[in-house]
Tab-separated table of C-alpha atoms in Angstrom:
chain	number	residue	atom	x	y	z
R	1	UNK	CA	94.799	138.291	105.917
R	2	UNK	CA	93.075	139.034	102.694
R	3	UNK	CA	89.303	137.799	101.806
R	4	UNK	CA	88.913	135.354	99.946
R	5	UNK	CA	87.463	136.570	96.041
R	6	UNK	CA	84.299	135.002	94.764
R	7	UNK	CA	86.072	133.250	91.935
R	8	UNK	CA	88.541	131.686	94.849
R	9	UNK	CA	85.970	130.414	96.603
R	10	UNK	CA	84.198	129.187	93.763
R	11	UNK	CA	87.140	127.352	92.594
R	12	UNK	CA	87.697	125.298	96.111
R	13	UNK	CA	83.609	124.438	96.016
R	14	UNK	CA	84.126	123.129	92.296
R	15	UNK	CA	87.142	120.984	93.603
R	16	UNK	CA	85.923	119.641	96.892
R	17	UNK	CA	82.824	118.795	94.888
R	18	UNK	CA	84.547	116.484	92.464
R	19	UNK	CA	86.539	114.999	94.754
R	20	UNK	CA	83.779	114.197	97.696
R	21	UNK	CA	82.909	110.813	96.817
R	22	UNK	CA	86.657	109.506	97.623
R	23	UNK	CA	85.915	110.459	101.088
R	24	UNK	CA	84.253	106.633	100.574
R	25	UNK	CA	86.195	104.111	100.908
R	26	UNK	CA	86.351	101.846	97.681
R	27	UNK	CA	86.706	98.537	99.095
R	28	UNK	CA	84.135	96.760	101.362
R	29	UNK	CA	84.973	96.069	105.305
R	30	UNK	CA	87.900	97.725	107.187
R	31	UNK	CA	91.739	96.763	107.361
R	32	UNK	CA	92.931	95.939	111.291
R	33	UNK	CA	96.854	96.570	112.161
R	34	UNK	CA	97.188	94.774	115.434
R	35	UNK	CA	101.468	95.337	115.277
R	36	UNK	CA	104.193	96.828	113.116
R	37	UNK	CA	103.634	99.344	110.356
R	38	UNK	CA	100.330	101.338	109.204
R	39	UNK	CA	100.802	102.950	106.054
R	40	UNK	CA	99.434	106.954	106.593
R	41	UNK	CA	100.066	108.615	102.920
R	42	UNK	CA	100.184	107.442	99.684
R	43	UNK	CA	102.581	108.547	97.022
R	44	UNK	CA	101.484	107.742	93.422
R	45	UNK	CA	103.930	107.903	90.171
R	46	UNK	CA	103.885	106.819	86.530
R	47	UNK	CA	100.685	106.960	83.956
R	48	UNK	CA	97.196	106.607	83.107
R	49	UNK	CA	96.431	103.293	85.319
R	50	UNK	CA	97.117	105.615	88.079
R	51	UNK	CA	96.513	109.466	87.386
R	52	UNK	CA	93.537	110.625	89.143
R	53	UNK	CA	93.421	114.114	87.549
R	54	UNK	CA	96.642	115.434	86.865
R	55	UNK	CA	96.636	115.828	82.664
R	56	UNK	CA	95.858	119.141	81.648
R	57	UNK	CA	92.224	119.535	80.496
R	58	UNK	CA	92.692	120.998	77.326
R	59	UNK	CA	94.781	117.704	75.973
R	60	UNK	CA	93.659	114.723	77.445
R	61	UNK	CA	90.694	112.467	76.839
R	62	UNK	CA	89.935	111.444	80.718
R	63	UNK	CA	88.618	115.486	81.038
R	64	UNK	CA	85.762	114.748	77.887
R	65	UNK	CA	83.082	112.820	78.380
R	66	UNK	CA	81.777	109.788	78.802
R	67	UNK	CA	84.881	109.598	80.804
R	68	UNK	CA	83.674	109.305	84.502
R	69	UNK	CA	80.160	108.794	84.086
R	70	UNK	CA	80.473	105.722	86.615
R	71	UNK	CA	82.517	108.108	89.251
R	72	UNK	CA	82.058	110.737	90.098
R	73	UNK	CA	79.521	111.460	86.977
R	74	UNK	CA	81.364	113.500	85.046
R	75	UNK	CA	84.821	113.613	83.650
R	76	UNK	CA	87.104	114.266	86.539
R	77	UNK	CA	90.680	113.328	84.682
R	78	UNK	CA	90.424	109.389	85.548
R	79	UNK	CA	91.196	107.597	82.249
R	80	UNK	CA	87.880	105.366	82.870
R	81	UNK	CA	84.337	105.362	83.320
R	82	UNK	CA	85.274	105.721	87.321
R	83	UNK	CA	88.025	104.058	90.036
R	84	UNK	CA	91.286	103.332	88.996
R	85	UNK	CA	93.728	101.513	90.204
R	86	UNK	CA	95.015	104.036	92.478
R	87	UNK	CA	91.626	104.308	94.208
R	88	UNK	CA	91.409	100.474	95.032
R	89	UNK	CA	94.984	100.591	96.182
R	90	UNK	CA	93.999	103.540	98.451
R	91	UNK	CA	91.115	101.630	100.013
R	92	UNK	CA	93.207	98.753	101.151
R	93	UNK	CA	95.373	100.571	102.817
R	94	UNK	CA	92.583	102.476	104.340
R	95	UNK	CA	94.130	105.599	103.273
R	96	UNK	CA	91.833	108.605	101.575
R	97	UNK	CA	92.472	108.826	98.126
R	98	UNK	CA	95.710	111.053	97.384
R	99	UNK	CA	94.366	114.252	95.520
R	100	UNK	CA	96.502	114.623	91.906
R	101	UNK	CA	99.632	116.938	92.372
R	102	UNK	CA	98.461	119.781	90.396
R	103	UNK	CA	95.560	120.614	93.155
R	104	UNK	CA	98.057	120.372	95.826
R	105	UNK	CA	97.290	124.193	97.182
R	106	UNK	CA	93.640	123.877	96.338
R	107	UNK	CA	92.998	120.995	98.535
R	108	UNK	CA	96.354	121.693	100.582
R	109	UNK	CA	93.992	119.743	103.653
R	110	UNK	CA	94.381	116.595	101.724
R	111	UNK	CA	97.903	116.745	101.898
R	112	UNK	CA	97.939	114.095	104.880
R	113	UNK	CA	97.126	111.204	102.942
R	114	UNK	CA	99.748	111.708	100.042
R	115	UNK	CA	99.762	113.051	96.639
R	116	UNK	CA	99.006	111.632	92.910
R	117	UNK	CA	101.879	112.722	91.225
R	118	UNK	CA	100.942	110.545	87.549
R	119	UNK	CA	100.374	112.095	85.273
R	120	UNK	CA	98.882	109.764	81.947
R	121	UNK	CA	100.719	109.042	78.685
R	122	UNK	CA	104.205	109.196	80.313
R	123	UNK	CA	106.832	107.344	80.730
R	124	UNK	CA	110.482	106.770	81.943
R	125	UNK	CA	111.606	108.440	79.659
R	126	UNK	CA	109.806	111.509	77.631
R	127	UNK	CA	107.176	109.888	75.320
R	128	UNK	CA	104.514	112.330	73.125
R	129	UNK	CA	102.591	113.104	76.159
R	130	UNK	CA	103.600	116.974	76.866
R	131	UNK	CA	103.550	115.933	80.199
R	132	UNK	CA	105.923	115.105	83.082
R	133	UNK	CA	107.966	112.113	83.154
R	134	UNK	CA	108.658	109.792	86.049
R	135	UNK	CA	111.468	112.009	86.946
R	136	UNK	CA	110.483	114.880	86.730
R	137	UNK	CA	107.447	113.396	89.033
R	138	UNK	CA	109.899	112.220	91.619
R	139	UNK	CA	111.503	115.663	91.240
R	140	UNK	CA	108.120	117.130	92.353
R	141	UNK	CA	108.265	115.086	95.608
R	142	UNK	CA	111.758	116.358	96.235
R	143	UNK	CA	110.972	120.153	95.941
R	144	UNK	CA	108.271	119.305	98.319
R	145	UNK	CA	110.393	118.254	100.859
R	146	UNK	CA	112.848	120.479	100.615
R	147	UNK	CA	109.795	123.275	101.057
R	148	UNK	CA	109.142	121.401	104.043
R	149	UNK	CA	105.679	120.498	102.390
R	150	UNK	CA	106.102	117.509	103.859
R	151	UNK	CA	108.558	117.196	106.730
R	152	UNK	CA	111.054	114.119	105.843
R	153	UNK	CA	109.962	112.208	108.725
R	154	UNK	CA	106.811	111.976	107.866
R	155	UNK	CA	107.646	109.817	105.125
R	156	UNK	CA	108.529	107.033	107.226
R	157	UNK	CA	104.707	106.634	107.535
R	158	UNK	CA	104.555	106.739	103.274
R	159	UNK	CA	104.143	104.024	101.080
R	160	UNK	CA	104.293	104.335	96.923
R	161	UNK	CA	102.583	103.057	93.718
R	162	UNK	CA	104.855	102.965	90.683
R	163	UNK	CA	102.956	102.328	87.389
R	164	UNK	CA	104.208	101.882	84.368
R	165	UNK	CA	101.807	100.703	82.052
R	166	UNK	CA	103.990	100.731	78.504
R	167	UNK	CA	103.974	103.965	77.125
R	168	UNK	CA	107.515	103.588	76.808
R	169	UNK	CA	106.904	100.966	74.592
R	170	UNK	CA	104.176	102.612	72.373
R	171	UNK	CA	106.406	105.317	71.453
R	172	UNK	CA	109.547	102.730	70.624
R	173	UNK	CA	106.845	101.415	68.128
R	174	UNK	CA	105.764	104.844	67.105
R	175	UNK	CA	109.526	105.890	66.584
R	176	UNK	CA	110.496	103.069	64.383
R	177	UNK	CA	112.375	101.542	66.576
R	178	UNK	CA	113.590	98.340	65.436
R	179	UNK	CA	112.359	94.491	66.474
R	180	UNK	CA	116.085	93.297	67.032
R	181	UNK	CA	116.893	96.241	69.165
R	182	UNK	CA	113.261	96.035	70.977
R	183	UNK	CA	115.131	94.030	73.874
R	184	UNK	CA	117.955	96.300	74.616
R	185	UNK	CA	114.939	98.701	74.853
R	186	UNK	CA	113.225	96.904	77.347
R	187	UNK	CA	116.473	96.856	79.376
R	188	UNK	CA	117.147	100.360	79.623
R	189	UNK	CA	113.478	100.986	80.509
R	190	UNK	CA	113.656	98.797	83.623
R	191	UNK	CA	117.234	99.925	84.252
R	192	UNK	CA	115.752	103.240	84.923
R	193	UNK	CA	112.986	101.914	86.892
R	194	UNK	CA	114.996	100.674	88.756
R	195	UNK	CA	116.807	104.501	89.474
R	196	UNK	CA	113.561	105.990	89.664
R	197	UNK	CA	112.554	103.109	92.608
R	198	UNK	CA	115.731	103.481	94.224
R	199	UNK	CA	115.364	107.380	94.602
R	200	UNK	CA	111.831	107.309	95.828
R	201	UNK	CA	112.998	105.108	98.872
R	202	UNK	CA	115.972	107.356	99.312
R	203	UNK	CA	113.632	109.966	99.715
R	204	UNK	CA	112.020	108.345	102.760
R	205	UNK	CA	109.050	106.119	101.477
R	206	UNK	CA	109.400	103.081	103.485
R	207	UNK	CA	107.185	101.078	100.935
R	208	UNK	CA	107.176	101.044	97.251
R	209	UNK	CA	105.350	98.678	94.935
R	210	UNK	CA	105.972	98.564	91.217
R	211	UNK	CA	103.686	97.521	88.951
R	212	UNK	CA	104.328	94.555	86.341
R	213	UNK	CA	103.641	95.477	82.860
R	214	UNK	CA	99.681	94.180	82.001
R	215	UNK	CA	99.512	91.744	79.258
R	216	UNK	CA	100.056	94.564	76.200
R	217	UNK	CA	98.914	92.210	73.379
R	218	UNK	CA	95.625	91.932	75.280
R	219	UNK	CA	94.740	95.677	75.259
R	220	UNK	CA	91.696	96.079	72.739
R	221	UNK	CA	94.185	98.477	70.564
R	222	UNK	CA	95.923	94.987	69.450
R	223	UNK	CA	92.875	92.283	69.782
R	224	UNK	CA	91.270	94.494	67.134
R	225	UNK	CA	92.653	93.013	64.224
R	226	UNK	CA	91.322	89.726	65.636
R	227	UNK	CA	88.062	91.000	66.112
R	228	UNK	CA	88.759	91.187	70.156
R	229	UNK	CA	88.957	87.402	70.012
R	230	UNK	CA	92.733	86.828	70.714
R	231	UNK	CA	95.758	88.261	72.159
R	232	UNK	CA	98.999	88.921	70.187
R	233	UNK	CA	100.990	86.816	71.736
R	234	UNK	CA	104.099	88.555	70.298
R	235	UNK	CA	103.354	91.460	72.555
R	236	UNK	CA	103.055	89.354	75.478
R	237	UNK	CA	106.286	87.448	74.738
R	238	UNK	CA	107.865	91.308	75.074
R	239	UNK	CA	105.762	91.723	78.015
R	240	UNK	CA	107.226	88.683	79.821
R	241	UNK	CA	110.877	90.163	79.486
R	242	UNK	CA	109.957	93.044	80.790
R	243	UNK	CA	108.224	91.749	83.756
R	244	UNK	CA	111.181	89.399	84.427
R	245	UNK	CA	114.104	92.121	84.172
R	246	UNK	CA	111.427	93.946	86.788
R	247	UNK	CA	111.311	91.177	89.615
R	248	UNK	CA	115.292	90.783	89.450
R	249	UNK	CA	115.893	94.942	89.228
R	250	UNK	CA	113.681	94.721	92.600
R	251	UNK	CA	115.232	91.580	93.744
R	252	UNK	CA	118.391	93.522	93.183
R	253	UNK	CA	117.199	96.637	95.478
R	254	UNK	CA	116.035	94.621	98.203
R	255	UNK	CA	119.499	93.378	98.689
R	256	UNK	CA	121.391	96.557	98.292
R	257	UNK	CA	118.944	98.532	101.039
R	258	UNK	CA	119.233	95.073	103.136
R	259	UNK	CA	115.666	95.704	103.739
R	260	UNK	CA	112.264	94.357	101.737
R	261	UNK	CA	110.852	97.894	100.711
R	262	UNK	CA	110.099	96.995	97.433
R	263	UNK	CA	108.097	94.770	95.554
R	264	UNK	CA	106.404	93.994	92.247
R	265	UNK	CA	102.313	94.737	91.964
R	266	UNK	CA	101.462	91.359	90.201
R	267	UNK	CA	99.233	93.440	87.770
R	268	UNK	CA	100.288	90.944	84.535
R	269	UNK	CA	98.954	87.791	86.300
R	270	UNK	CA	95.703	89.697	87.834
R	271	UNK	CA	94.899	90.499	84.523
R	272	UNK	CA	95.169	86.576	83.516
R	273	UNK	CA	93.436	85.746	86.518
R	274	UNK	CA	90.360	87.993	84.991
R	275	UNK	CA	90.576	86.892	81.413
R	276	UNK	CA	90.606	83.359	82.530
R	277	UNK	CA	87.538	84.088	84.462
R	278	UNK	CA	88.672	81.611	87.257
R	279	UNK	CA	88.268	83.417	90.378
R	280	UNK	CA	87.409	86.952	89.280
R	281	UNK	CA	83.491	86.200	88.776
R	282	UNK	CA	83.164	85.718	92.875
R	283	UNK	CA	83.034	89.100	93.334
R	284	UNK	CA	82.060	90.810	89.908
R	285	UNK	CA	79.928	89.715	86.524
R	286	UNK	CA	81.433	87.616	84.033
R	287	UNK	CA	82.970	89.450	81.568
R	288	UNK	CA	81.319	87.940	78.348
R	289	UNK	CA	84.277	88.925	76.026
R	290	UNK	CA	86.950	90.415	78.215
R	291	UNK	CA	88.942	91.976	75.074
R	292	UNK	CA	86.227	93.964	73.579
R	293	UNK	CA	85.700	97.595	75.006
R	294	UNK	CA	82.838	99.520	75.890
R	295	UNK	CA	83.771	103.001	74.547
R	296	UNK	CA	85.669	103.410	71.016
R	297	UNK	CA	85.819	105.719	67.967
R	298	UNK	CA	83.157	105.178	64.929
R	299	UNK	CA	86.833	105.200	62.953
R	300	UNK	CA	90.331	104.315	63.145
R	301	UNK	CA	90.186	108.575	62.991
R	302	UNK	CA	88.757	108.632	65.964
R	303	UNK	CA	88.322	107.359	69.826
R	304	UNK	CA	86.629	107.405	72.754
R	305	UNK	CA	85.571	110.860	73.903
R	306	UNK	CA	86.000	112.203	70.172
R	307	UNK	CA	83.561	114.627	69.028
R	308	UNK	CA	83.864	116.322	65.200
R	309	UNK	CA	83.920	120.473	64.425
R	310	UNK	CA	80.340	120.597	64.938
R	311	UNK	CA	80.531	118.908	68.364
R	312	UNK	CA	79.083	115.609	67.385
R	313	UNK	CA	80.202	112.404	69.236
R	314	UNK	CA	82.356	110.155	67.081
R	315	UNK	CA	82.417	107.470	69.351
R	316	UNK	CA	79.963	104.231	70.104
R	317	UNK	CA	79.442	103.600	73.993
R	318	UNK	CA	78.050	100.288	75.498
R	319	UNK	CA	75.012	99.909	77.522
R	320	UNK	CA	76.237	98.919	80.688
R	321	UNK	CA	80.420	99.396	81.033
R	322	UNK	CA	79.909	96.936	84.352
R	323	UNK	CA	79.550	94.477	81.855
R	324	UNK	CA	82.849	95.447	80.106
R	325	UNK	CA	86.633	94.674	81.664
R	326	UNK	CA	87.812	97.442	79.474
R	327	UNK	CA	86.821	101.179	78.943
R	328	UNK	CA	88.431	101.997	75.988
R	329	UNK	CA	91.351	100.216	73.915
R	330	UNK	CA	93.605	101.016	76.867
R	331	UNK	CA	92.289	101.411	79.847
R	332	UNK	CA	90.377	98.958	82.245
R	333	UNK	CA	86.280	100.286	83.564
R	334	UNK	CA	85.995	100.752	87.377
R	335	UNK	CA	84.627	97.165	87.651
R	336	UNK	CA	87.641	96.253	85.682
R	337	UNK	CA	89.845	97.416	87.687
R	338	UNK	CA	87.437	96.325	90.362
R	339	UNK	CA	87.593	92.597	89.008
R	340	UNK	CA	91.589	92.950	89.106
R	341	UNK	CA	91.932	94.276	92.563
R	342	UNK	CA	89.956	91.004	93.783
R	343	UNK	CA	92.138	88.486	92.033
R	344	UNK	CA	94.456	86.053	94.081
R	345	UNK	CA	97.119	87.940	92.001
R	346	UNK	CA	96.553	90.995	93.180
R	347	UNK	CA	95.719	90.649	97.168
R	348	UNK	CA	98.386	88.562	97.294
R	349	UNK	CA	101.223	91.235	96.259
R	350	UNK	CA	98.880	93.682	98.067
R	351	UNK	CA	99.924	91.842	101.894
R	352	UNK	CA	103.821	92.950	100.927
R	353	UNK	CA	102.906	97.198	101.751
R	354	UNK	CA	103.071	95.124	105.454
């Protein structure tokens, strides 16, 4: 067997380093089975509301500070100050949190509990993001098990977290794709959701939640231009159609497999449940405005993360990002996502991996 080099070894310390604090469990108190099915592994698929560290380094954002300065205190490829989604979802099911796809052979040991194969800025379908799509992400799973990676059986065990957080959508917009047609758009998205959910549970994965779309005309991006006062309400009227063709694509599935693998992650009303401030402020601060973020660009040139040719930060950070739902004009803070995993919303979609 040959010796390990110096740089190898290196490497693995670098990697077991930034991922040592998800050895901790994320959510408070433990999870008791007493019958039926106990989820082992985690597979995760879709965007930046779930990619743990997948986007190469050189091109995205969540690799440049202040990105991860809550966890793990540095930037570590989360699109957020720390957790994500995919981290809270991992704590409830008691599972260790799945290590992104492209350190599968450095942290091959992790293997057990899953893989993170999201990668951010994708889509459905290819989007600007030079990245893999969902496809090509489920494709990844396949070549595993036809390495034998992961023995087929094994899956059985497996339960999935589908995100799709709009990106889809963004580059409709950024295409010039048309209002009237913006319908017909959303249906051909969710139609191949609905492929893409279908083929994961072919695959084996006995469990697969998909993710509503979050209330777009809430992101920071669009409450701007009302001075993060107010949501645009047109977005959210898109939203709703999307979320609806969703619930009957996986009413639809349920009924072909006979079975009651899949179901919708009620992220759109969690959200709500947060800006509303009804139930969310028992377990986290009030958000004082919910819409307004705590890292962006000093220009429309620029965002969070952005430094100029001399290295100097073109961005304005808050004091305290626990007092902040979202991170940057996209992307929810740890206590965010935090406040969203605690929602009625949210724990009650949760009880359906059962």
């Amino acid at each position: 067997m040959d010796t390990p080099t110096p740089l190898f070894s290196l490497l693995c310390f670098f990697l077991f380093s930034l991922f040592l604090g998800e050895e901790q469990h994320v959510v408070e108190g433990s999870r008791v089975w007493t019958f039926g099915f106990r989820p082992k592994m985690l597979f995760v698929f879709g965007d930046s509301y779930a990619d743990t560290g997948n986007n190469r380094k050189a091109l995205a954002s969540s690799w440049k500070l202040p990105y991860g300065i809550t966890f793990p205190g540095k930037p570590a490829g989360r699109f957020s100050d720390g957790r994500v989604l995919t981290d809270f979802i991992a704590g409830y099911l008691a599972i260790k949190t799945p290590v992104p796809y492209r350190y599968r052979k450095e942290l091959g040991g992790r293997l057990k509990y899953g893989l993170n194969f999201a990668y951010g800025g994708t889509g459905v379908f290819d989007t600007p993001a030079p990245e893999p799509n969902m496809t090509t992400q489920i494709d990844f799973l396949q070549q595993l098990l036809n390495d034998s990676v992961y023995p087929k059986r094994a899956l059985k065990t497996s339960v999935a977290l589908v995100s799709l957080a709009g990106n889809d959508y963004s580059n409709y917009i950024a295409t010039n794709g048309s209002t009237a047609g913006f319908p017909v758009f959303i249906g051909r998205v969710v139609n191949q959701m609905k492929v893409n959910l279908k083929r994961i549970h072919n695959l084996g994965v006995r469990k697969i939640a998909a993710s509503a779309l979050q209330p777009l005309g809430c992101l920071p991006r669009s409450t701007a231009q009302f001075s993060f006062e107010q949501c645009n309400e047109s977005e959210n009227a898109l939203v709703g159609l999307h979320n609806q063709l969703l619930a009957q694509a996986v009413n639809d599935l349920n009924k072909e497999t006979n079975s009651s693998s899949f179901f919708v992650l009620d992220i759109y009303n969690a959200f709500w449940n947060v800006f509303n401030q009804k139930q969310a402020h028992q377990v986290s601060p009030t958000f004082v405005n919910p819409f307004e973020p705590c890292c962006v660009g000093v220009s429309a040139a620029f965002s969070c993360g952005s430094v100029d040719e001399n290295g100097v930060k073109q961005y304005t950070l808050c004091s305290n990002p626990k007092s902040k739902f979202f991170w940057d004009t996209v992307h929810p803070t740890e206590q965010g996502w935090r406040a969203v995993y605690s929602t009625p919303a949210l724990q009650s979609s949760l009880k359906q991996f059962w």
